[in-house]
Amino acid sequence: MSTSVPLRTPSALADRVQLFHALSDETRLAILGMLRGGERCVCDLQDDLDAAQSRLSFHLKVLREAGLVRDRKEGRWSYYAVNADRLADIETYASELRAPRIAKGAASPSPVLHHLTKAPPTGLTRARRGIAIATATGATKAGAKGLVGDSCCG
Amino acid sequence: MSTSVPLRTPSALADRVQLFHALSDETRLAILGMLRGGERCVCDLQDDLDAAQSRLSFHLKVLREAGLVRDRKEGRWSYYAVNADRLADIETYASELRAPRIAKGAASPSPVLHHLTKAPPTGLTRARRGIAIATATGATKAGAKGLVGDSCCG
DNA sequence: ATGATACAACAAAAGATCTTGATGTGTCAA
DNA sequence: TTGACACATCAAGATCTTTTGTTGTATCAT
């Protein structure tokens, strides 16, 4: 069960941002580290991380809302565990960034030596600013907006 | 050439935080998306992202300092490109979080049904608080601090 | 019932990040 | 030269995140 959001949906970037944001804090990474061994109750995490209860609660909420952990109530205790599916999303999103697109107005791969043609960076982009010189590849530009709406995969 | 920082070094979490923080912003993800096609100059990114120059410059700096992009000057232009090694770190760090540790005071895998023993979550943790009942596994606790200093895979 | 424990949620303050609008520097064409 | 361009950098303010202390709710042992 994948929880990843396809690249071209409106929420695509938002989902990635939420996921990576949840991972961009030492306390939260430490929590996830502790959960590698299996589920733990909040009180355990509190002891080991030596963090105030409300602080821990806050960070657990961030992780929960990002889908990185699940919680389970049992009597007085709340047990938190890693959501492995969501960890897989990290790798999905990372490999997305790796995957080269079909270049639209992009320079390399097959780097174009613009300075040799005396044309600016990607030719047609510069054309908009009044300099109309074709690049060596003659690449056309069609509203390339990077990660969204112009995806090779997803 | 890997740029990842081993788990047990002092800067381990800091490096992960810096990397994930750089990824936790829509503008920056859009930039990385645009760079999938190869290197681009700042002016191109500016056009396509429709972002103020100083704003873009700020985000490029964050990406650069996180090691996710490299820049190259050529005449008036600065070309930015993705650093693939650093993208690999994302996957390294993600799979680290996946890898189960040898449980020290952790509950599942092989989940211990604490409520059946009427003992609290991980037994010895609770003992510190004055409840001394051994768990089914009899797990001992030895300063498990999660991600740091208690790693299975360095 | 009473009191202790485990936790979530909230509000206010503190801190970090992001945006915006300058200002400065190097490059290049005219 | 002069002026236009392509940046980086900075300072101020806006905005977002995190911490801290407090309050509230549910569970449980006594």
XYZ file of C-alpha atoms (C1' of nucleotides) in Angstrom:
368
model
C 0.000 0.000 0.000
C 1.749 3.088 -1.245
C 0.884 6.425 0.266
C 2.852 8.521 -2.190
C 1.109 11.248 -4.148
C 1.675 11.276 -7.924
C 3.873 14.107 -9.118
C 1.339 15.946 -11.204
C -1.483 16.239 -8.692
C -2.053 19.637 -7.087
C -1.088 18.341 -3.672
C 2.087 16.723 -4.981
C 4.556 19.243 -3.621
C 2.565 19.803 -0.456
C 2.741 16.136 0.427
C 6.473 16.039 -0.168
C 6.946 19.187 1.872
C 4.962 17.765 4.772
C 6.942 14.534 4.711
C 10.356 16.157 4.516
C 9.416 18.784 7.058
C 8.519 16.064 9.541
C 11.987 14.630 9.012
C 13.789 17.932 9.425
C 14.029 18.008 13.199
C 16.485 16.279 15.520
C 13.900 15.348 18.114
C 11.662 13.765 15.511
C 14.539 11.859 13.924
C 15.504 10.611 17.361
C 11.930 9.453 17.906
C 11.936 7.593 14.605
C 15.274 6.098 15.568
C 13.815 4.784 18.782
C 10.864 3.337 16.947
C 13.119 1.300 14.685
C 13.148 -1.376 17.354
C 9.380 -1.601 17.346
C 6.514 0.262 18.900
C 7.003 2.260 22.101
C 4.727 4.126 24.416
C 5.038 7.871 24.820
C 6.304 7.546 28.363
C 9.241 5.435 27.172
C 10.166 7.951 24.532
C 9.885 10.661 27.134
C 12.350 8.925 29.424
C 14.865 8.134 26.749
C 14.731 11.448 24.967
C 14.508 13.411 28.189
C 11.922 15.698 26.645
C 8.975 17.438 28.250
C 5.713 15.608 27.717
C 3.985 18.362 25.795
C 7.031 18.801 23.615
C 7.089 15.117 22.753
C 3.372 15.179 22.154
C 3.851 18.027 19.724
C 6.519 16.196 17.749
C 4.540 12.973 17.697
C 1.668 14.913 16.246
C 3.871 16.263 13.466
C 5.077 12.746 12.684
C 1.538 11.372 12.870
C 0.121 14.034 10.573
C 2.911 13.363 8.102
C 1.914 9.708 8.175
C 5.282 8.565 9.456
C 3.937 6.990 12.637
C 0.755 5.314 13.764
C -0.588 5.300 17.278
C -2.534 2.729 19.175
C -4.225 3.212 22.536
C -4.084 0.569 25.183
C -5.314 1.360 28.646
C -3.480 4.424 29.856
C -0.786 4.096 27.256
C -0.386 5.246 23.691
C 1.932 3.168 21.571
C 3.598 4.681 18.560
C 5.123 2.754 15.686
C 6.773 3.600 12.398
C 4.650 3.422 9.272
C 6.934 1.598 6.850
C 4.842 2.534 3.820
C 5.491 6.149 4.473
C 9.217 5.582 4.831
C 9.075 4.044 1.376
C 7.633 7.315 0.099
C 10.860 9.047 1.054
C 12.753 6.778 -1.277
C 10.111 7.154 -3.975
C 10.324 10.913 -3.808
C 14.111 10.851 -3.736
C 14.414 8.697 -6.828
C 11.945 10.977 -8.580
C 14.376 13.831 -8.131
C 17.131 11.673 -9.492
C 15.300 10.616 -12.651
C 16.268 12.840 -15.552
C 13.378 14.368 -17.432
C 13.173 14.799 -21.152
C 14.850 18.166 -21.289
C 12.605 21.050 -22.257
C 14.684 24.145 -22.350
C 17.167 22.515 -20.040
C 20.920 22.631 -20.475
C 22.789 19.355 -19.746
C 22.778 16.311 -19.955
C 24.541 16.661 -23.253
C 25.553 20.058 -21.967
C 25.198 22.847 -24.430
C 28.151 25.187 -24.443
C 26.247 28.425 -24.613
C 29.269 30.603 -24.349
C 30.554 29.116 -27.608
C 27.407 30.113 -29.465
C 27.428 33.455 -27.684
C 23.828 32.690 -26.834
C 22.554 32.956 -23.278
C 21.767 29.941 -21.112
C 18.862 28.179 -22.736
C 18.309 30.228 -25.841
C 14.570 30.457 -25.993
C 14.200 31.532 -22.432
C 16.434 34.467 -23.142
C 14.459 35.113 -26.325
C 11.617 36.346 -24.135
C 13.966 39.048 -22.998
C 14.705 40.134 -26.512
C 17.653 37.953 -27.448
C 16.612 35.461 -30.114
C 19.388 33.015 -30.851
C 18.748 29.288 -31.141
C 20.820 26.894 -29.058
C 22.793 24.003 -30.456
C 20.033 21.554 -29.564
C 17.235 23.750 -30.794
C 15.214 22.747 -27.757
C 11.743 24.228 -27.551
C 10.272 25.442 -24.352
C 6.749 24.528 -23.406
C 5.955 25.839 -19.968
C 8.349 23.617 -18.087
C 7.466 24.170 -14.460
C 9.865 21.694 -12.978
C 8.481 19.115 -10.608
C 4.821 19.798 -11.227
C 2.909 19.269 -14.430
C 5.920 18.198 -16.381
C 6.823 14.847 -15.020
C 8.515 11.880 -16.533
C 7.332 9.453 -13.917
C 4.522 9.354 -11.565
C 31.552 9.306 -3.470
C 29.051 9.203 -0.649
C 28.401 12.346 1.328
C 26.316 10.709 4.016
C 27.362 11.080 7.642
C 27.562 7.872 9.679
C 24.806 7.492 12.220
C 26.889 7.616 15.353
C 28.902 10.752 14.673
C 27.950 13.865 16.622
C 26.792 15.640 13.492
C 24.717 12.688 12.323
C 21.309 14.126 13.102
C 22.338 17.639 12.149
C 23.283 16.526 8.672
C 20.000 14.702 8.221
C 18.086 17.696 9.514
C 19.863 20.027 7.093
C 19.188 17.720 4.160
C 15.525 17.157 4.929
C 14.977 20.792 5.773
C 16.294 21.785 2.361
C 13.713 19.455 0.857
C 10.830 20.752 2.935
C 9.863 23.730 0.820
C 7.757 23.905 -2.349
C 9.974 26.424 -4.082
C 13.065 24.349 -3.449
C 11.401 21.144 -4.616
C 10.284 22.950 -7.754
C 13.862 24.077 -8.331
C 15.141 20.531 -7.940
C 12.409 19.401 -10.312
C 13.573 21.843 -12.929
C 17.148 20.713 -12.500
C 16.223 17.117 -13.287
C 16.610 17.955 -16.947
C 20.148 19.146 -16.411
C 21.830 22.308 -15.257
C 20.086 25.658 -15.573
C 21.065 29.230 -14.985
C 19.393 31.235 -12.248
C 17.660 33.466 -14.768
C 15.930 30.473 -16.325
C 14.713 29.254 -12.962
C 13.533 32.752 -12.223
C 11.450 32.885 -15.382
C 9.920 29.472 -14.965
C 9.240 29.703 -11.266
C 8.125 33.309 -11.467
C 9.999 34.080 -8.281
C 11.778 37.254 -7.229
C 15.508 37.075 -7.810
C 16.526 37.486 -4.185
C 14.001 34.881 -3.160
C 15.393 32.378 -5.630
C 18.902 33.240 -4.571
C 17.947 32.529 -0.978
C 16.516 29.101 -1.814
C 19.456 28.194 -4.009
C 21.709 28.989 -1.097
C 19.754 26.636 1.155
C 20.015 23.882 -1.443
C 23.701 24.597 -1.995
C 24.515 24.560 1.707
C 22.666 21.281 2.063
C 24.835 19.907 -0.744
C 21.892 19.196 -3.015
C 23.062 21.445 -5.827
C 26.349 22.668 -7.219
C 26.904 25.954 -8.984
C 29.225 26.918 -11.758
C 29.956 30.427 -12.984
C 30.233 31.194 -16.630
C 30.421 34.785 -17.744
C 27.455 36.599 -16.315
C 25.579 33.416 -15.583
C 25.493 30.980 -12.710
C 24.498 27.460 -13.600
C 23.038 25.200 -10.980
C 22.858 21.422 -11.184
C 21.662 18.630 -8.940
C 24.275 16.779 -6.923
C 23.283 13.146 -7.428
C 25.446 11.918 -4.563
C 23.473 13.972 -2.153
C 20.183 12.677 -3.513
C 21.505 9.214 -2.773
C 21.929 10.267 0.847
C 18.182 10.745 1.105
C 17.678 7.117 0.243
C 20.480 6.059 2.565
C 18.948 7.938 5.454
C 15.478 6.646 4.646
C 16.539 3.020 4.611
C 18.338 3.569 7.901
C 15.026 4.466 9.480
C 13.524 1.349 7.998
C 16.141 -1.060 9.324
C 15.005 -2.631 12.572
C 17.466 -2.380 15.423
C 18.231 -5.058 17.942
C 15.534 -4.137 20.385
C 16.720 -2.684 23.672
C 13.735 -2.018 25.793
C 11.604 -1.870 22.694
C 8.237 -3.514 22.310
C 7.503 -5.144 18.943
C 8.648 -6.733 16.573
C 7.578 -9.868 18.376
C 5.154 -7.584 20.141
C 4.942 -8.082 23.859
C 1.424 -7.946 25.136
C 2.027 -5.824 28.177
C -1.575 -5.650 29.156
C -1.600 -9.427 29.587
C 1.239 -9.272 32.088
C -0.375 -6.255 33.739
C 3.037 -4.649 33.412
C 3.443 -1.265 31.828
C 4.926 -0.709 28.349
C 8.522 -1.836 28.513
C 8.830 -3.101 32.047
C 12.149 -1.763 33.177
C 11.429 1.736 32.034
C 8.441 1.812 34.290
C 10.521 0.288 37.069
C 12.272 3.648 37.366
C 8.953 5.060 38.303
C 8.449 2.530 41.050
C 6.717 -0.304 39.252
C 9.023 -3.296 39.086
C 7.525 -6.069 37.027
C 9.524 -7.919 34.402
C 8.137 -8.166 30.903
C 7.673 -11.368 28.989
C 10.929 -10.819 27.126
C 12.871 -9.699 30.147
C 14.462 -7.058 27.956
C 17.071 -4.943 29.661
C 17.446 -1.292 29.014
C 20.832 0.207 28.402
C 20.522 3.855 27.548
C 18.874 3.371 24.192
C 18.850 6.826 22.700
C 17.285 5.954 19.410
C 19.043 7.050 16.267
C 22.254 8.190 17.878
C 24.826 6.078 19.633
C 22.812 2.896 19.394
C 22.873 2.022 15.780
C 22.595 -1.220 13.941
C 24.093 0.077 10.767
C 26.559 2.756 10.765
C -14.453 8.293 45.666
C -9.497 9.811 45.626
C -5.240 10.388 43.858
C -1.676 9.185 40.592
C -0.423 8.362 35.888
C -0.478 8.892 30.703
C -1.459 11.612 27.439
C -3.614 15.410 24.172
C -4.392 20.112 23.405
C -3.961 24.837 24.133
C -2.012 29.591 24.628
C 1.832 32.615 25.033
C 6.547 33.474 24.343
C 10.758 32.508 21.933
C 13.061 31.248 17.937
C 13.766 30.184 13.135
C 12.643 30.784 8.366
C 10.901 33.232 4.382
C 9.798 37.251 1.671
C 10.639 41.785 0.049
C 13.023 45.587 -1.294
C 17.354 47.639 -1.395
C 22.408 47.823 -2.469
C 26.706 46.000 -4.298
C 29.783 43.468 -7.555
C 31.251 41.418 -11.737
C 30.338 40.804 -16.776
C 29.404 42.230 -21.135
C 27.721 44.946 -25.271
C 27.524 49.335 -27.395
C 33.068 54.855 -20.572
C 28.188 53.939 -19.884
C 24.417 51.238 -19.200
C 22.074 46.866 -18.913
C 22.134 42.411 -17.053
C 22.950 38.409 -13.734
C 23.613 37.488 -9.817
C 24.768 37.540 -4.236
C 23.881 39.601 0.014
C 21.748 42.283 3.532
C 18.256 44.304 6.620
C 13.375 44.601 7.982
C 9.222 42.693 8.494
C 5.958 38.858 7.967
C 5.149 34.237 8.871
C 5.824 29.808 10.479
C 7.767 26.467 14.106
C 9.083 25.124 18.469
C 9.173 25.329 23.449
C 7.124 25.899 27.881
C 3.708 25.902 31.161
C -1.098 24.874 31.952
C -5.400 22.611 31.728
C -8.383 18.807 30.603
C -9.641 13.897 29.953
C -9.303 9.034 30.468
C -7.450 5.054 32.967
C -6.299 2.649 36.834
C -4.818 1.311 41.677
C -6.119 2.068 46.367
